[in-house]
């Protein structure tokens, strides 16, 4: 079993839809949770950074962490074609390296 | 603001040839620096990280090496490339003492033929 599991997609949605992207993990010591957006042939861009459980909102993006279920989510409201990218989750223990999911390909159709 | 540069952007090299990829960071001092390789559908694999000049930690034993000759410069090298070295190489940085919030460069796409 991989430490971090992420559905590779692709996930195709119409413009304006609410998108839900998810990751599950097995290491209960993970405390820091990140979401990165990566456009084709570009480096990943940090979107959201959260510590421990709870929600964090930034514009159209909401990150949710449920440590009891070892499950994290990224919600995108009012999705746009420019949101089409690969979304990577990443997480780590305190003072330790990041462990990445394989990424979910998102396609938002206009 | 901080900026991270990588070059070259793309590289095609024959098997057995040497490799040198460079990464530089601007706008911060004493950053932690990282080299990752990304294979299609497999996420990012940490290759090396550095917390200071001349300090290199290797995560995966392989055909590559890294060096940090200056505070904000990180170099990935190989003496003889293998076909399996093909991939997308990413450099990243984080603030001193902070390993979690990492910021990535634009990447180098390496094809070994």
Short mmCIF file of C-alpha atoms in Angstrom, two decimals:
data_model
loop_
_atom_site.label_atom_id
_atom_site.label_comp_id
_atom_site.label_asym_id
_atom_site.label_seq_id
_atom_site.Cartn_x
_atom_site.Cartn_y
_atom_site.Cartn_z
CA UNK A 1 0.00 0.00 0.00
CA UNK A 2 1.28 3.43 -0.95
CA UNK A 3 1.61 6.00 1.82
CA UNK A 4 -0.53 8.44 -0.15
CA UNK A 5 -3.24 7.39 -2.59
CA UNK A 6 -4.74 9.72 -5.17
CA UNK A 7 -7.12 8.87 -8.01
CA UNK A 8 -5.29 9.72 -11.26
CA UNK A 9 -8.46 10.69 -13.14
CA UNK A 10 -8.91 12.32 -15.51
CA UNK A 11 -11.82 14.11 -13.91
CA UNK A 12 -13.89 16.03 -16.45
CA UNK A 13 -16.40 18.64 -15.32
CA UNK A 14 -18.35 21.46 -17.01
CA UNK A 15 -17.39 25.05 -16.35
CA UNK A 16 -18.97 26.38 -13.16
CA UNK A 17 -19.12 22.98 -11.42
CA UNK A 18 -17.85 22.31 -7.92
CA UNK A 19 -14.84 20.04 -8.06
CA UNK A 20 -13.80 17.68 -5.28
CA UNK A 21 -10.28 16.24 -5.29
CA UNK A 22 -9.21 13.75 -2.64
CA UNK A 23 -6.29 11.89 -1.14
CA UNK A 24 -6.10 9.15 1.44
CA UNK A 25 -3.05 8.28 3.48
CA UNK A 26 -1.87 5.61 5.85
CA UNK A 27 0.63 7.40 8.12
CA UNK A 28 -1.16 8.79 11.16
CA UNK A 29 1.91 10.91 12.00
CA UNK A 30 1.32 13.24 9.04
CA UNK A 31 0.54 16.73 10.33
CA UNK A 32 1.14 19.05 7.37
CA UNK A 33 -0.98 18.86 4.24
CA UNK A 34 -0.46 20.65 0.95
CA UNK A 35 -2.15 20.91 -2.41
CA UNK A 36 -0.17 21.80 -5.51
CA UNK A 37 -1.43 22.68 -9.00
CA UNK A 38 0.73 21.69 -11.94
CA UNK A 39 0.10 22.82 -15.48
CA UNK A 40 1.47 20.70 -18.31
CA UNK A 41 5.28 20.86 -18.54
CA UNK A 42 5.51 23.32 -15.63
CA UNK A 43 6.64 23.08 -12.03
CA UNK A 44 4.04 22.54 -9.27
CA UNK A 45 2.57 25.66 -7.69
CA UNK A 46 1.63 25.63 -4.00
CA UNK A 47 -2.12 26.27 -3.68
CA UNK A 48 -3.03 25.43 -0.10
CA UNK A 49 -1.11 24.62 3.07
CA UNK A 50 -2.83 23.36 6.20
CA UNK A 51 -1.70 22.07 9.56
CA UNK A 52 -3.55 19.27 11.36
CA UNK A 53 -7.32 18.94 10.95
CA UNK A 54 -9.91 21.43 9.81
CA UNK A 55 -10.76 23.62 6.85
CA UNK A 56 -8.92 26.43 5.12
CA UNK A 57 -10.43 28.67 2.48
CA UNK A 58 -8.71 30.85 -0.12
CA UNK A 59 -10.94 32.39 -2.75
CA UNK A 60 -12.58 29.60 -4.75
CA UNK A 61 -10.43 26.93 -3.07
CA UNK A 62 -11.19 25.11 0.18
CA UNK A 63 -8.87 22.52 1.72
CA UNK A 64 -10.26 20.06 4.22
CA UNK A 65 -8.36 17.65 6.46
CA UNK A 66 -9.95 14.77 8.36
CA UNK A 67 -7.17 13.12 10.35
CA UNK A 68 -9.51 10.60 11.97
CA UNK A 69 -10.31 9.20 8.52
CA UNK A 70 -6.84 9.92 7.07
CA UNK A 71 -8.51 11.79 4.23
CA UNK A 72 -7.91 15.20 2.71
CA UNK A 73 -9.89 17.10 0.10
CA UNK A 74 -9.58 20.14 -2.12
CA UNK A 75 -12.80 21.78 -3.29
CA UNK A 76 -12.86 24.19 -6.21
CA UNK A 77 -15.99 26.33 -6.56
CA UNK A 78 -17.15 27.86 -9.86
CA UNK A 79 -14.51 25.91 -11.77
CA UNK A 80 -12.95 27.58 -14.81
CA UNK A 81 -11.16 26.17 -17.87
CA UNK A 82 -7.99 27.75 -16.45
CA UNK A 83 -8.29 25.33 -13.50
CA UNK A 84 -7.51 22.45 -15.90
CA UNK A 85 -4.29 20.99 -14.54
CA UNK A 86 -2.90 18.14 -12.47
CA UNK A 87 -3.50 18.52 -8.74
CA UNK A 88 -0.98 16.94 -6.38
CA UNK A 89 -1.53 16.39 -2.70
CA UNK A 90 1.49 16.27 -0.40
CA UNK A 91 1.92 15.69 3.30
CA UNK A 92 4.59 15.26 5.92
CA UNK A 93 5.41 14.57 9.53
CA UNK A 94 7.00 17.34 11.59
CA UNK A 95 10.50 18.06 10.29
CA UNK A 96 10.35 15.33 7.69
CA UNK A 97 10.24 15.09 3.91
CA UNK A 98 7.12 15.60 1.82
CA UNK A 99 5.30 12.55 0.49
CA UNK A 100 3.37 13.23 -2.70
CA UNK A 101 0.36 11.64 -4.28
CA UNK A 102 0.63 10.74 -7.97
CA UNK A 103 -1.74 13.56 -8.96
CA UNK A 104 -5.27 13.89 -10.35
CA UNK A 105 -5.78 15.29 -13.84
CA UNK A 106 -8.65 17.79 -13.92
CA UNK A 107 -10.32 19.00 -17.12
CA UNK A 108 -12.85 21.81 -16.98
CA UNK A 109 -14.83 22.10 -20.20
CA UNK A 110 -16.23 25.43 -21.38
CA UNK B 1 9.85 38.24 -3.44
CA UNK B 2 11.56 34.92 -3.98
CA UNK B 3 12.26 33.46 -7.41
CA UNK B 4 13.66 30.08 -8.39
CA UNK B 5 15.34 29.43 -11.72
CA UNK B 6 16.27 26.19 -13.45
CA UNK B 7 18.16 25.58 -16.64
CA UNK B 8 18.14 24.28 -19.18
CA UNK B 9 14.40 23.90 -19.70
CA UNK B 10 14.82 20.87 -21.95
CA UNK B 11 17.77 18.62 -22.66
CA UNK B 12 18.35 15.65 -24.94
CA UNK B 13 21.47 13.66 -24.15
CA UNK B 14 22.95 10.36 -25.38
CA UNK B 15 23.42 7.44 -23.02
CA UNK B 16 26.79 7.63 -21.29
CA UNK B 17 27.14 11.39 -21.54
CA UNK B 18 27.56 13.64 -18.47
CA UNK B 19 24.82 15.80 -16.98
CA UNK B 20 24.71 19.12 -15.17
CA UNK B 21 21.45 20.79 -14.19
CA UNK B 22 21.51 24.06 -12.31
CA UNK B 23 19.08 25.68 -9.91
CA UNK B 24 19.35 29.13 -8.32
CA UNK B 25 17.11 30.91 -5.85
CA UNK B 26 16.78 34.68 -5.46
CA UNK B 27 15.31 36.75 -2.67
CA UNK B 28 16.07 34.53 0.31
CA UNK B 29 19.08 33.48 2.35
CA UNK B 30 20.14 30.03 3.52
CA UNK B 31 17.19 28.22 1.96
CA UNK B 32 16.69 24.49 2.12
CA UNK B 33 17.07 23.17 -1.43
CA UNK B 34 15.68 20.02 -2.99
CA UNK B 35 15.98 18.00 -6.22
CA UNK B 36 13.01 15.88 -7.28
CA UNK B 37 12.33 13.67 -10.27
CA UNK B 38 8.82 13.30 -11.60
CA UNK B 39 7.85 10.29 -13.68
CA UNK B 40 4.51 10.17 -15.47
CA UNK B 41 1.72 9.08 -13.12
CA UNK B 42 4.08 8.42 -10.23
CA UNK B 43 4.29 11.65 -8.28
CA UNK B 44 7.49 13.31 -7.17
CA UNK B 45 10.49 11.38 -5.92
CA UNK B 46 12.91 13.24 -3.66
CA UNK B 47 16.49 12.73 -4.86
CA UNK B 48 18.60 15.11 -2.74
CA UNK B 49 18.16 17.89 -0.24
CA UNK B 50 20.51 20.43 1.29
CA UNK B 51 20.24 22.61 4.39
CA UNK B 52 23.44 24.56 3.69
CA UNK B 53 26.55 25.00 1.55
CA UNK B 54 28.30 21.67 1.04
CA UNK B 55 25.62 19.76 3.00
CA UNK B 56 23.90 17.18 0.82
CA UNK B 57 21.59 14.36 1.84
CA UNK B 58 20.81 11.62 -0.65
CA UNK B 59 17.43 9.94 -0.54
CA UNK B 60 17.82 7.38 -3.29
CA UNK B 61 21.12 5.68 -4.27
CA UNK B 62 21.47 6.00 -8.02
CA UNK B 63 23.46 7.36 -10.91
CA UNK B 64 23.15 11.00 -9.81
CA UNK B 65 24.92 13.35 -7.42
CA UNK B 66 24.24 16.85 -6.14
CA UNK B 67 26.36 19.75 -4.99
CA UNK B 68 25.73 23.11 -3.37
CA UNK B 69 28.73 25.34 -4.08
CA UNK B 70 26.97 28.56 -3.05
CA UNK B 71 24.15 29.43 -0.66
CA UNK B 72 21.50 29.74 -3.34
CA UNK B 73 22.87 27.40 -6.00
CA UNK B 74 22.09 23.70 -6.28
CA UNK B 75 23.50 21.47 -9.01
CA UNK B 76 22.43 17.99 -10.10
CA UNK B 77 25.06 15.95 -11.93
CA UNK B 78 25.82 12.61 -13.46
CA UNK B 79 29.05 11.26 -14.92
CA UNK B 80 27.30 8.80 -17.27
CA UNK B 81 23.60 9.02 -18.06
CA UNK B 82 21.39 5.94 -18.29
CA UNK B 83 18.15 5.58 -20.23
CA UNK B 84 16.33 5.35 -16.90
CA UNK B 85 17.53 8.86 -15.98
CA UNK B 86 14.99 10.37 -18.40
CA UNK B 87 12.32 12.40 -16.63
CA UNK B 88 11.21 15.80 -15.41
CA UNK B 89 13.63 17.22 -12.83
CA UNK B 90 12.38 19.79 -10.38
CA UNK B 91 14.26 21.98 -7.95
CA UNK B 92 12.48 23.36 -4.90
CA UNK B 93 13.27 25.56 -1.92
CA UNK B 94 11.85 26.12 1.54
CA UNK B 95 12.64 28.56 4.33
CA UNK B 96 15.40 27.60 6.79
CA UNK B 97 14.09 25.10 9.31
CA UNK B 98 10.80 24.68 7.42
CA UNK B 99 10.62 21.52 5.34
CA UNK B 100 6.96 21.44 4.53
CA UNK B 101 6.12 24.55 2.54
CA UNK B 102 8.18 24.00 -0.60
CA UNK B 103 8.22 26.13 -3.72
CA UNK B 104 9.15 24.65 -7.05
CA UNK B 105 11.06 25.85 -10.07
CA UNK B 106 9.92 25.47 -13.68
CA UNK B 107 11.67 22.12 -14.17
CA UNK B 108 14.02 20.54 -16.71
CA UNK B 109 12.77 17.85 -19.05
CA UNK B 110 15.59 15.39 -19.69
CA UNK B 111 15.46 12.80 -22.46
CA UNK B 112 18.25 10.25 -22.62
CA UNK B 113 18.50 8.47 -25.98
#
